[in-house]
Amino acid sequence: MHSLRFDGTFATWRQAARRALLQGLAPHQLQWLDEEAAPGLFDQPAERAPEPNGRLRVSPELLELLESAAQYRGDERWSLLYRVLWRFVQGERSAVLAGDPDGSELHRRLKAVRREAHHLHAFVRFQPCTVAGAPDFVAWFEPAHDILASASNHFAERLGKHSWLIATSRDGVYWDGQRLQHEHRCPAQWQAWAQQSEDDGQALWRAYYGSTFNPARLNRTVMQQHLPTRFWKHLPEGPLIPQLMSEARAGAQRDGQALVLAGRKGKRIAQINEGDASRPPSGCVSGSDAPDLPR
């Protein structure tokens, strides 16, 4: 068994995988170890092997596929990639197809990575940072997979010349207005900036969210599918969501408006039953005129 230690990045894995392929090492002969992994009981100091000679022909499309799948955190993270690469080089093109066991797992991981990138775009909440030397906007996020470096350009296109950073417990990205800097290990200073105390805008947003929450339209299952509970703690409105859902279960769903508004003087917006959907009560907004309110 050959134990290969590397720094946990795709670039260094690719170099190690190339050497292993040229040496003819099959997948079952290799053990991939991140530098942070504790040494095994029977691990021996690795000797620097001579650089093998030879050339490999691997399509750019396959390398792009493997690089995307490498962002997935899970068991056999790097072993699966090498197994697919080994089989492909040996002529088994089916290794990357969804009908193949390895290919099926590869595509499942790619799907999970794409979904986590969508979560980053949807649930990151930037807030202004007034600390000297800090970027204009900061955010804290806890992704399930290593998608930060590849998915953060989304914000560079939208925030223009403003500087910003996104910090996680692992890595971090910093946009200075012109260039995106990714750190494999997030600096402590970045993490401190991103976890600063909230500003006045957060309280304003919570007031808006609470007043526009519609208990009559609440579907707990659908909501948690689109807004997983693991993100709630990092959203300004996160602390409100359990309370609003609890009030809806306790009877607030009879109203088509937030409880704080339904209790005030004036006409109450009643819940619309499915059979009466074509005849909304007076005062309700329906159809294309209805605002897209938070669920």
CSV table of C-alpha atoms in Angstrom, one decimal:
chain,number,residue,atom,x,y,z
A,1,MET,CA,0.0,0.0,0.0
A,2,HIS,CA,1.4,3.4,-1.0
A,3,SER,CA,0.4,6.3,1.2
A,4,LEU,CA,0.3,9.6,-0.7
A,5,ARG,CA,0.2,12.8,1.4
A,6,PHE,CA,-0.7,16.1,-0.2
A,7,ASP,CA,-2.1,19.5,0.8
A,8,GLY,CA,-5.7,18.7,0.1
A,9,THR,CA,-6.0,20.8,-3.1
A,10,PHE,CA,-6.9,19.5,-6.5
A,11,ALA,CA,-3.7,20.9,-8.1
A,12,THR,CA,-1.4,18.9,-5.9
A,13,TRP,CA,-3.7,15.8,-6.1
A,14,ARG,CA,-3.5,16.0,-9.9
A,15,GLN,CA,0.3,16.0,-9.8
A,16,ALA,CA,0.4,13.0,-7.4
A,17,ALA,CA,-2.2,11.2,-9.5
A,18,ARG,CA,-0.1,11.7,-12.7
A,19,ARG,CA,3.0,10.2,-11.0
A,20,ALA,CA,0.9,7.3,-9.7
A,21,LEU,CA,-0.5,6.6,-13.2
A,22,LEU,CA,2.9,6.7,-14.8
A,23,GLN,CA,4.2,4.3,-12.2
A,24,GLY,CA,1.3,1.9,-13.0
A,25,LEU,CA,-0.2,2.1,-9.5
A,26,ALA,CA,-3.7,0.7,-9.4
A,27,PRO,CA,-6.4,2.4,-7.2
A,28,HIS,CA,-6.4,-0.4,-4.6
A,29,GLN,CA,-2.6,0.2,-4.1
A,30,LEU,CA,-3.0,3.8,-3.0
A,31,GLN,CA,-4.1,5.5,0.1
A,32,TRP,CA,-4.7,9.3,-0.2
A,33,LEU,CA,-3.9,11.3,2.9
A,34,ASP,CA,-4.5,15.0,3.5
A,35,GLU,CA,-1.5,16.7,5.2
A,36,GLU,CA,-3.8,17.4,8.2
A,37,ALA,CA,-4.6,13.7,8.7
A,38,ALA,CA,-3.0,12.0,11.6
A,39,PRO,CA,-0.3,9.5,10.7
A,40,GLY,CA,-1.4,5.9,10.8
A,41,LEU,CA,0.0,3.3,13.2
A,42,PHE,CA,2.0,1.6,10.5
A,43,ASP,CA,2.9,4.6,8.3
A,44,GLN,CA,6.5,4.9,7.4
A,45,PRO,CA,8.3,8.0,6.2
A,46,ALA,CA,7.8,8.4,2.5
A,47,GLU,CA,10.9,8.4,0.3
A,48,ARG,CA,11.0,10.8,-2.6
A,49,ALA,CA,10.4,8.7,-5.7
A,50,PRO,CA,12.1,9.8,-8.9
A,51,GLU,CA,9.8,11.6,-11.3
A,52,PRO,CA,8.5,9.1,-13.8
A,53,ASN,CA,8.9,9.7,-17.5
A,54,GLY,CA,6.1,9.5,-20.0
A,55,ARG,CA,3.0,11.3,-21.2
A,56,LEU,CA,-0.6,10.9,-20.4
A,57,ARG,CA,-3.5,12.0,-22.6
A,58,VAL,CA,-6.5,13.1,-20.6
A,59,SER,CA,-9.2,15.2,-22.0
A,60,PRO,CA,-9.7,18.8,-20.5
A,61,GLU,CA,-13.4,17.9,-20.1
A,62,LEU,CA,-12.5,15.0,-17.7
A,63,LEU,CA,-10.1,17.1,-15.7
A,64,GLU,CA,-12.8,19.8,-15.3
A,65,LEU,CA,-15.3,17.2,-14.2
A,66,LEU,CA,-12.9,15.8,-11.6
A,67,GLU,CA,-11.9,19.2,-10.4
A,68,SER,CA,-15.6,20.0,-9.7
A,69,ALA,CA,-16.2,16.7,-8.0
A,70,ALA,CA,-13.1,17.3,-5.8
A,71,GLN,CA,-15.0,20.0,-4.0
A,72,TYR,CA,-17.2,17.4,-2.4
A,73,ARG,CA,-16.4,16.5,1.2
A,74,GLY,CA,-17.0,12.9,2.0
A,75,ASP,CA,-15.5,9.4,2.3
A,76,GLU,CA,-13.2,8.3,-0.5
A,77,ARG,CA,-13.1,11.9,-1.7
A,78,TRP,CA,-9.8,11.4,-3.6
A,79,SER,CA,-9.9,7.7,-4.1
A,80,LEU,CA,-13.0,7.9,-6.3
A,81,LEU,CA,-11.4,10.5,-8.5
A,82,TYR,CA,-8.3,8.4,-9.0
A,83,ARG,CA,-10.4,5.3,-9.7
A,84,VAL,CA,-12.4,7.1,-12.4
A,85,LEU,CA,-9.2,8.6,-13.8
A,86,TRP,CA,-7.4,5.2,-13.8
A,87,ARG,CA,-10.3,3.4,-15.5
A,88,PHE,CA,-10.6,6.2,-18.1
A,89,VAL,CA,-6.9,6.1,-19.0
A,90,GLN,CA,-7.2,2.3,-19.2
A,91,GLY,CA,-9.9,2.8,-21.9
A,92,GLU,CA,-13.0,2.4,-19.8
A,93,ARG,CA,-14.9,5.5,-21.0
A,94,SER,CA,-18.0,4.3,-19.1
A,95,ALA,CA,-16.3,5.3,-15.8
A,96,VAL,CA,-17.7,8.8,-16.2
A,97,LEU,CA,-21.3,7.7,-17.2
A,98,ALA,CA,-24.2,7.9,-14.8
A,99,GLY,CA,-25.0,4.2,-15.5
A,100,ASP,CA,-21.7,3.1,-14.1
A,101,PRO,CA,-21.3,2.6,-10.3
A,102,ASP,CA,-18.3,5.0,-10.1
A,103,GLY,CA,-19.9,7.3,-12.6
A,104,SER,CA,-23.1,7.4,-10.7
A,105,GLU,CA,-21.4,8.4,-7.5
A,106,LEU,CA,-19.3,11.0,-9.4
A,107,HIS,CA,-22.5,12.6,-10.7
A,108,ARG,CA,-24.2,12.5,-7.4
A,109,ARG,CA,-21.3,14.4,-5.9
A,110,LEU,CA,-21.3,16.9,-8.8
A,111,LYS,CA,-25.0,17.5,-8.1
A,112,ALA,CA,-24.3,18.1,-4.4
A,113,VAL,CA,-21.5,20.6,-5.2
A,114,ARG,CA,-23.8,22.5,-7.6
A,115,ARG,CA,-26.5,22.7,-5.0
A,116,GLU,CA,-24.2,24.0,-2.4
A,117,ALA,CA,-23.0,26.7,-4.8
A,118,HIS,CA,-26.6,27.7,-5.2
A,119,HIS,CA,-26.9,27.8,-1.4
A,120,LEU,CA,-23.9,30.1,-1.2
A,121,HIS,CA,-25.5,32.5,-3.7
A,122,ALA,CA,-28.9,32.4,-2.0
A,123,PHE,CA,-28.0,32.6,1.7
A,124,VAL,CA,-24.9,34.7,2.1
A,125,ARG,CA,-25.8,37.9,3.9
A,126,PHE,CA,-23.2,40.7,3.6
A,127,GLN,CA,-23.1,43.5,6.1
A,128,PRO,CA,-21.1,46.7,6.1
A,129,CYS,CA,-17.8,46.7,8.0
A,130,THR,CA,-16.5,50.0,9.4
A,131,VAL,CA,-13.3,48.6,10.9
A,132,ALA,CA,-10.2,50.3,9.6
A,133,GLY,CA,-8.4,48.3,7.0
A,134,ALA,CA,-11.4,45.9,6.5
A,135,PRO,CA,-13.3,45.5,3.3
A,136,ASP,CA,-16.6,47.3,2.6
A,137,PHE,CA,-18.7,44.2,3.2
A,138,VAL,CA,-18.2,41.0,5.1
A,139,ALA,CA,-20.1,37.7,5.5
A,140,TRP,CA,-19.7,34.4,7.4
A,141,PHE,CA,-20.8,31.2,5.8
A,142,GLU,CA,-20.5,27.5,6.6
A,143,PRO,CA,-20.7,25.4,3.3
A,144,ALA,CA,-21.0,21.7,3.4
A,145,HIS,CA,-18.5,21.4,0.5
A,146,ASP,CA,-15.4,23.3,-0.7
A,147,ILE,CA,-17.3,25.5,-3.2
A,148,LEU,CA,-16.1,28.9,-2.0
A,149,ALA,CA,-13.3,29.5,-4.4
A,150,SER,CA,-15.2,28.5,-7.5
A,151,ALA,CA,-18.6,30.0,-6.7
A,152,SER,CA,-17.6,33.4,-5.3
A,153,ASN,CA,-17.1,35.1,-8.6
A,154,HIS,CA,-20.9,35.4,-8.6
A,155,PHE,CA,-20.6,38.3,-6.1
A,156,ALA,CA,-17.7,40.0,-7.9
A,157,GLU,CA,-19.9,40.5,-10.8
A,158,ARG,CA,-22.7,42.0,-8.7
A,159,LEU,CA,-20.8,44.2,-6.1
A,160,GLY,CA,-18.6,45.9,-8.6
A,161,LYS,CA,-15.8,47.9,-7.2
A,162,HIS,CA,-16.8,47.4,-3.6
A,163,SER,CA,-14.4,45.2,-1.6
A,164,TRP,CA,-15.8,42.3,0.3
A,165,LEU,CA,-14.9,39.0,2.0
A,166,ILE,CA,-16.6,35.7,2.8
A,167,ALA,CA,-15.0,33.8,5.7
A,168,THR,CA,-15.6,30.2,6.8
A,169,SER,CA,-14.2,27.9,9.4
A,170,ARG,CA,-11.9,26.5,6.7
A,171,ASP,CA,-11.1,28.8,3.9
A,172,GLY,CA,-11.9,32.4,2.8
A,173,VAL,CA,-12.1,34.7,-0.2
A,174,TYR,CA,-11.3,38.4,-0.4
A,175,TRP,CA,-12.3,40.7,-3.3
A,176,ASP,CA,-10.4,43.9,-3.4
A,177,GLY,CA,-12.4,45.4,-6.2
A,178,GLN,CA,-10.2,44.0,-9.0
A,179,ARG,CA,-8.9,40.5,-7.9
A,180,LEU,CA,-10.3,37.6,-6.0
A,181,GLN,CA,-7.9,36.2,-3.4
A,182,HIS,CA,-8.6,32.7,-2.0
A,183,GLU,CA,-6.9,31.4,1.1
A,184,HIS,CA,-7.0,27.6,1.7
A,185,ARG,CA,-6.8,28.4,5.4
A,186,CYS,CA,-8.9,31.4,6.3
A,187,PRO,CA,-6.8,34.1,8.2
A,188,ALA,CA,-7.9,34.7,11.8
A,189,GLN,CA,-8.3,38.4,10.9
A,190,TRP,CA,-10.8,37.7,8.2
A,191,GLN,CA,-12.8,35.5,10.5
A,192,ALA,CA,-12.9,38.2,13.1
A,193,TRP,CA,-14.1,40.8,10.6
A,194,ALA,CA,-16.8,38.4,9.3
A,195,GLN,CA,-18.1,37.6,12.8
A,196,GLN,CA,-18.4,41.2,13.9
A,197,SER,CA,-21.5,42.4,15.8
A,198,GLU,CA,-24.5,43.2,13.6
A,199,ASP,CA,-25.4,46.7,12.4
A,200,ASP,CA,-28.7,48.6,12.5
A,201,GLY,CA,-29.6,47.2,9.1
A,202,GLN,CA,-30.1,43.7,10.5
A,203,ALA,CA,-32.7,44.9,12.9
A,204,LEU,CA,-34.5,46.8,10.1
A,205,TRP,CA,-34.5,43.6,7.9
A,206,ARG,CA,-35.9,41.5,10.8
A,207,ALA,CA,-38.7,44.0,11.2
A,208,TYR,CA,-39.5,43.8,7.5
A,209,TYR,CA,-39.4,40.0,7.4
A,210,GLY,CA,-41.6,39.6,10.5
A,211,SER,CA,-44.2,42.0,9.2
A,212,THR,CA,-44.4,40.4,5.8
A,213,PHE,CA,-44.4,36.8,6.9
A,214,ASN,CA,-47.6,35.1,5.7
A,215,PRO,CA,-48.6,32.3,8.1
A,216,ALA,CA,-51.4,31.1,5.8
A,217,ARG,CA,-48.9,30.3,3.1
A,218,LEU,CA,-46.5,28.4,5.3
A,219,ASN,CA,-45.5,24.9,4.2
A,220,ARG,CA,-42.9,23.7,6.7
A,221,THR,CA,-41.6,20.8,4.5
A,222,VAL,CA,-41.2,22.9,1.4
A,223,MET,CA,-39.6,25.8,3.3
A,224,GLN,CA,-36.9,23.5,4.9
A,225,GLN,CA,-36.2,22.0,1.4
A,226,HIS,CA,-35.5,25.4,0.0
A,227,LEU,CA,-34.0,26.9,3.2
A,228,PRO,CA,-32.3,24.2,5.2
A,229,THR,CA,-32.2,24.8,8.9
A,230,ARG,CA,-28.4,24.7,9.0
A,231,PHE,CA,-28.4,28.2,7.4
A,232,TRP,CA,-30.8,29.8,9.8
A,233,LYS,CA,-28.2,30.7,12.4
A,234,HIS,CA,-26.3,32.8,9.9
A,235,LEU,CA,-29.4,34.7,8.6
A,236,PRO,CA,-30.6,38.0,10.2
A,237,GLU,CA,-34.1,36.6,10.1
A,238,GLY,CA,-33.0,33.2,11.4
A,239,PRO,CA,-33.9,33.7,15.0
A,240,LEU,CA,-37.5,34.8,14.0
A,241,ILE,CA,-38.3,31.7,11.8
A,242,PRO,CA,-38.9,29.1,14.6
A,243,GLN,CA,-41.1,31.6,16.5
A,244,LEU,CA,-43.1,32.5,13.3
A,245,MET,CA,-43.6,28.8,12.5
A,246,SER,CA,-44.7,28.0,16.0
A,247,GLU,CA,-47.3,30.8,15.9
A,248,ALA,CA,-48.5,29.5,12.6
A,249,ARG,CA,-49.0,26.0,14.0
A,250,ALA,CA,-50.8,27.5,17.1
A,251,GLY,CA,-53.5,29.1,15.0
A,252,ALA,CA,-52.0,32.1,13.2
A,253,GLN,CA,-52.6,30.3,9.9
A,254,ARG,CA,-56.2,31.5,10.0
A,255,ASP,CA,-54.8,34.9,8.9
A,256,GLY,CA,-53.2,35.8,5.6
A,257,GLN,CA,-50.9,38.3,7.3
A,258,ALA,CA,-48.3,38.5,10.1
A,259,LEU,CA,-49.7,38.1,13.6
A,260,VAL,CA,-48.4,41.5,14.6
A,261,LEU,CA,-50.5,43.1,11.9
A,262,ALA,CA,-53.6,40.9,12.2
A,263,GLY,CA,-53.9,42.0,15.8
A,264,ARG,CA,-54.2,45.7,14.9
A,265,LYS,CA,-57.3,47.7,14.1
A,266,GLY,CA,-58.5,47.5,10.6
A,267,LYS,CA,-59.7,44.9,8.1
A,268,ARG,CA,-58.3,41.5,8.7
A,269,ILE,CA,-57.0,39.5,5.7
A,270,ALA,CA,-58.5,36.0,6.2
A,271,GLN,CA,-56.9,32.8,4.9
A,272,ILE,CA,-58.1,31.8,1.5
A,273,ASN,CA,-59.4,28.2,1.3
A,274,GLU,CA,-58.5,26.2,-1.8
A,275,GLY,CA,-62.1,26.1,-2.9
A,276,ASP,CA,-62.4,29.9,-2.7
A,277,ALA,CA,-59.1,30.6,-4.4
A,278,SER,CA,-60.9,32.1,-7.4
A,279,ARG,CA,-62.7,34.6,-5.2
A,280,PRO,CA,-60.2,36.3,-2.8
A,281,PRO,CA,-61.8,38.3,0.0
A,282,SER,CA,-61.9,42.0,-0.2
A,283,GLY,CA,-58.5,43.6,0.7
A,284,CYS,CA,-56.4,40.6,-0.6
A,285,VAL,CA,-54.0,40.9,-3.4
A,286,SER,CA,-54.0,38.0,-5.8
A,287,GLY,CA,-52.5,36.8,-9.0
A,288,SER,CA,-49.6,38.6,-10.7
A,289,ASP,CA,-50.2,41.6,-8.4
A,290,ALA,CA,-49.3,39.6,-5.2
A,291,PRO,CA,-45.9,40.6,-3.8
A,292,ASP,CA,-43.3,37.8,-3.5
A,293,LEU,CA,-43.3,37.6,0.3
A,294,PRO,CA,-40.8,35.6,2.4
A,295,ARG,CA,-42.1,32.1,3.3
